[in-house]
PDB file of C-alpha atoms in Angstrom:
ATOM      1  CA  UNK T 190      91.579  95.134 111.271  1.00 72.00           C
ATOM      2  CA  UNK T 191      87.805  95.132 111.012  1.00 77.00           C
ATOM      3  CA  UNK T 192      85.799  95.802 114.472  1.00 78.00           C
ATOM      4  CA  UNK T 193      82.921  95.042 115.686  1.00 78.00           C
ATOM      5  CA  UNK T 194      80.576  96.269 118.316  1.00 75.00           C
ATOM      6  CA  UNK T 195      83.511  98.138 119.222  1.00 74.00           C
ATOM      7  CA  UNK T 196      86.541  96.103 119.410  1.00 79.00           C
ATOM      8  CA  UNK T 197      89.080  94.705 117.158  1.00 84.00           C
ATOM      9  CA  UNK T 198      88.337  90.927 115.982  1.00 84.00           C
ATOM     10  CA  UNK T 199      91.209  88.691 114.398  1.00 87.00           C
ATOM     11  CA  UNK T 200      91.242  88.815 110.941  1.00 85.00           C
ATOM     12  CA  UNK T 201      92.668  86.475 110.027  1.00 90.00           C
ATOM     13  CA  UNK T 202      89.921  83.870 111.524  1.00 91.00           C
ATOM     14  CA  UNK T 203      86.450  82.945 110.393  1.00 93.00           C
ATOM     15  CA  UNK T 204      83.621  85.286 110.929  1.00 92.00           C
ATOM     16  CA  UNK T 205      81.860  82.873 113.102  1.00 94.00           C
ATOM     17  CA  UNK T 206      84.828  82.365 115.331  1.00 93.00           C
ATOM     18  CA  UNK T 207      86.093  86.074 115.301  1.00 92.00           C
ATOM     19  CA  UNK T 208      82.459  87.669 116.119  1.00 92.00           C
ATOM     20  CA  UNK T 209      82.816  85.102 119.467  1.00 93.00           C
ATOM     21  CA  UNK T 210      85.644  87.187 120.330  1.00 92.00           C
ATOM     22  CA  UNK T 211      83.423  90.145 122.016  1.00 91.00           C
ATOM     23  CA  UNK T 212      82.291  89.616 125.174  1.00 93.00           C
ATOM     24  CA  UNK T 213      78.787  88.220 125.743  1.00 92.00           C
ATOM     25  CA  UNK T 214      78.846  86.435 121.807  1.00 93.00           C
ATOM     26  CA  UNK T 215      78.924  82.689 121.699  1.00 94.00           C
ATOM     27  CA  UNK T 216      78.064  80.288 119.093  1.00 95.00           C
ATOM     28  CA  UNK T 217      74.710  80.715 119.141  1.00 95.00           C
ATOM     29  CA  UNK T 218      74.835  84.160 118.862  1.00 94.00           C
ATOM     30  CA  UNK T 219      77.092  84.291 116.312  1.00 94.00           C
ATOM     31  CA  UNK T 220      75.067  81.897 114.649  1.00 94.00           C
ATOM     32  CA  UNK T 221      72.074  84.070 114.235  1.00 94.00           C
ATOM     33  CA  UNK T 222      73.742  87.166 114.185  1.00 93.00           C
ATOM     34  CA  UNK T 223      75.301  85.845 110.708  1.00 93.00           C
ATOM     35  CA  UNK T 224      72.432  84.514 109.205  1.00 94.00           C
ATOM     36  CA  UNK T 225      70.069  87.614 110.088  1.00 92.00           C
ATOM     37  CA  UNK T 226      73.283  89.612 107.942  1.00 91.00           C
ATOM     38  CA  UNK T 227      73.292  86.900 105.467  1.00 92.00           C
ATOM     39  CA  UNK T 228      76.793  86.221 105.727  1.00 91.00           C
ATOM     40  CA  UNK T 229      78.438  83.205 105.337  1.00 92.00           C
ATOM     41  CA  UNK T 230      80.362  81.975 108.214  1.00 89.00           C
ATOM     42  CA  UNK T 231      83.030  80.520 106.886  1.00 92.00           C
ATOM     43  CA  UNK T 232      84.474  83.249 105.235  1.00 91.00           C
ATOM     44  CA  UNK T 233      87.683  85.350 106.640  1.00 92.00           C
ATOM     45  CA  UNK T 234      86.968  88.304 108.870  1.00 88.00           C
ATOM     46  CA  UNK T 235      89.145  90.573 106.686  1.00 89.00           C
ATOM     47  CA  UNK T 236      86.690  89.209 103.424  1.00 89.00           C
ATOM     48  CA  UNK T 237      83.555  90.606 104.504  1.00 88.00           C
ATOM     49  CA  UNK T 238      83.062  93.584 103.042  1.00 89.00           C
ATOM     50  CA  UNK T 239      82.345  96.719 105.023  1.00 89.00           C
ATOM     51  CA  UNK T 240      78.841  96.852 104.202  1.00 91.00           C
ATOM     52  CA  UNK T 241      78.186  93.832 106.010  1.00 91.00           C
ATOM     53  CA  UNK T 242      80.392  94.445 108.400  1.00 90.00           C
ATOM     54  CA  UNK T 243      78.431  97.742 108.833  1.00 91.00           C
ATOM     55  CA  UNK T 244      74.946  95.051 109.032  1.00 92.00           C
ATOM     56  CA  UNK T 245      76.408  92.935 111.627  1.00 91.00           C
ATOM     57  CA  UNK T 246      77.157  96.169 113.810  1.00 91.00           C
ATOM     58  CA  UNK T 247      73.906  97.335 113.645  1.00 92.00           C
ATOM     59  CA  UNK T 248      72.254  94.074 114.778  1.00 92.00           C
ATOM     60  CA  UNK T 249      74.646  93.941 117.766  1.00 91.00           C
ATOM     61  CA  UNK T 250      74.117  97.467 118.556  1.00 90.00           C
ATOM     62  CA  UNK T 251      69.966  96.940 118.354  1.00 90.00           C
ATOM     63  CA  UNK T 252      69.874  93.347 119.960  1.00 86.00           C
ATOM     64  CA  UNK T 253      72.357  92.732 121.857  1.00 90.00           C
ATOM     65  CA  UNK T 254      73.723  93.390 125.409  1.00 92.00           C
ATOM     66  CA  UNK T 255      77.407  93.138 124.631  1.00 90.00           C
ATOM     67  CA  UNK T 256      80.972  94.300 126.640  1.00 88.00           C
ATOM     68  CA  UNK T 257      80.738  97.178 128.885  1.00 90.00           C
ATOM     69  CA  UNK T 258      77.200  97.185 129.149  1.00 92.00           C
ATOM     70  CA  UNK T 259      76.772  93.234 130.014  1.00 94.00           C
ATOM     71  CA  UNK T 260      79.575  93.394 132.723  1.00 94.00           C
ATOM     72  CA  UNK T 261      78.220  96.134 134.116  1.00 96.00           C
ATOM     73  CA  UNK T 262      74.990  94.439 133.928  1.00 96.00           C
ATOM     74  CA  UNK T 263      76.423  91.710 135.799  1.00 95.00           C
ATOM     75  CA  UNK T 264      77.952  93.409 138.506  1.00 96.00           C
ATOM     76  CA  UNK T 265      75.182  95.238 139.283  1.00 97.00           C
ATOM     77  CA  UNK T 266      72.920  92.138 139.692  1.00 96.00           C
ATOM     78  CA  UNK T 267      76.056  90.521 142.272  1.00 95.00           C
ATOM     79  CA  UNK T 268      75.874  94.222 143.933  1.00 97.00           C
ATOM     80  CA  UNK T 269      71.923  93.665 144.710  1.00 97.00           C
ATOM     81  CA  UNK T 270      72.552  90.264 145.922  1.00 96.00           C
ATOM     82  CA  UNK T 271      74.936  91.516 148.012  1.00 96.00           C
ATOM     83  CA  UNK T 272      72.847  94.693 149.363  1.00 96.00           C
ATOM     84  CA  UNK T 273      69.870  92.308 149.835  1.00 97.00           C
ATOM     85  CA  UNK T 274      71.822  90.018 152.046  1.00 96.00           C
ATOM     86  CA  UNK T 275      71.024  86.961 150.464  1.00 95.00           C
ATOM     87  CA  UNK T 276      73.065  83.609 150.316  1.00 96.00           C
ATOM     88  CA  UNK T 277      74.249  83.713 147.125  1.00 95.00           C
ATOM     89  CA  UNK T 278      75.715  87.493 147.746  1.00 95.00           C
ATOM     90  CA  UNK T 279      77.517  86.323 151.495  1.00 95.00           C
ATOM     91  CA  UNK T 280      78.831  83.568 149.254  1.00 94.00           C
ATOM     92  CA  UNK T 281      79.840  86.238 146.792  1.00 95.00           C
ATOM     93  CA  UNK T 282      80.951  88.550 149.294  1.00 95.00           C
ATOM     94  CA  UNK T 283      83.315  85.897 150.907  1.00 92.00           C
ATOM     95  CA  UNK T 284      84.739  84.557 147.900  1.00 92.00           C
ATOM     96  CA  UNK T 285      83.631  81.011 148.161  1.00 92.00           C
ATOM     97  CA  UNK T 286      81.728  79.193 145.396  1.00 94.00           C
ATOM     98  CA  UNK T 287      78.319  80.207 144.944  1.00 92.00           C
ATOM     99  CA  UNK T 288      76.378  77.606 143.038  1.00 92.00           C
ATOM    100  CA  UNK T 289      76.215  74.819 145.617  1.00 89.00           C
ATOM    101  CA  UNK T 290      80.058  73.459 144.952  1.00 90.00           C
ATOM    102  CA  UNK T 291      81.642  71.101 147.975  1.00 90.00           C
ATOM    103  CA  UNK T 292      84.179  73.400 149.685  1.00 89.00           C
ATOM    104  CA  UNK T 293      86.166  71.250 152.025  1.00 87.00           C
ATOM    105  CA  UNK T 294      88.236  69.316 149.477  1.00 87.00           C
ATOM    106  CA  UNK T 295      88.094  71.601 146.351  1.00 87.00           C
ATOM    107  CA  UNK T 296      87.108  75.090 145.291  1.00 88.00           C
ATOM    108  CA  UNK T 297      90.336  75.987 145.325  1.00 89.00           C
ATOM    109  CA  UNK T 298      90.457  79.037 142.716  1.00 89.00           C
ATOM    110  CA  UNK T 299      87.765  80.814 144.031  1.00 89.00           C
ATOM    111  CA  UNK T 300      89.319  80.630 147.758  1.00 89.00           C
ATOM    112  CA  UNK T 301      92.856  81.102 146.255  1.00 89.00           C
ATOM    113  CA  UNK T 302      96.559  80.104 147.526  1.00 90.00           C
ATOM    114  CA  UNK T 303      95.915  77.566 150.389  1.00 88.00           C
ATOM    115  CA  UNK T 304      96.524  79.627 153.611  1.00 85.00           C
ATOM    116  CA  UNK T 305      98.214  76.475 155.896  1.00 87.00           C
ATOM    117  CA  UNK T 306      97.031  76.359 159.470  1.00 84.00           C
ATOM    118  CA  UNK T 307     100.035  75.236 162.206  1.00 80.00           C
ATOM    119  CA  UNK T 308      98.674  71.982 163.496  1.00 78.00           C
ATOM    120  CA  UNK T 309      97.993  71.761 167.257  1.00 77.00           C
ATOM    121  CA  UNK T 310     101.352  70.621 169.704  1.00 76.00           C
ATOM    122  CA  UNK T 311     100.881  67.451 171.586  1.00 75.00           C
ATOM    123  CA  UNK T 312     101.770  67.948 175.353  1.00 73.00           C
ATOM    124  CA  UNK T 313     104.383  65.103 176.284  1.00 74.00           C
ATOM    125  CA  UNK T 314     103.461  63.033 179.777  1.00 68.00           C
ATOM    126  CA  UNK T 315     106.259  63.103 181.676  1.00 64.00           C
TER     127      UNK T 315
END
């Protein structure tokens, strides 16, 4: 199974499609990445030989913030909005959406399982 930037990537899938299988490597990415190796995208992961395999690695490793080091990136950068105190890291530290969604009608997988509220008892008149 060939691997790249440190994982395994499906074999049996296109080079383009398989490289979007590490964490932080979309299209675009991929994209370049191939062309910069000179390797044609639409050939089987388990085709490319090792040497490019070994090219592709080293452009990842030189240009890329991929896997452990981009979600640690990113939870850093949620930890200082937190530690600043700023909207966005109350929002964060609640667990409600943080880009400006509508709340009272949706959001429901950032909130989670809806938590129902007994509904106030109306005092009969006698």
């Amino acid at each position: 199974m060939p691997r790249v930037a440190g994982i395994d990537i499906p074999e049996k899938k296109k080079i383009y499609y398989a490289l979007q299988y590490v964490h932080g490597i979309g299209a675009k990415f991929a994209k370049d990445i191939l062309a910069e190796a000179g390797v044609d995208g639409d050939q089987r992961a388990n085709e490319v030989e090792e040497s490019k395999l070994a090219v592709i690695n080293s452009i990842i490793d030189s240009g890329y913030l991929v896997e452990g080091a981009l979600r640690r990136q990113v939870q850093q950068n949620i930890q200082r909005l937190k530690d600043i105190r700023s909207y966005r890291g109350d929002r964060h530290r609640k667990g409600l959406p943080v880009r400006g969604q509508r709340t009272q009608s949706n959001a429901r997988t950032r909130k989670g399982k809806k938590k129902t509220v007994a509904g106030k008892k109306s005092v009969k008149a006698k």
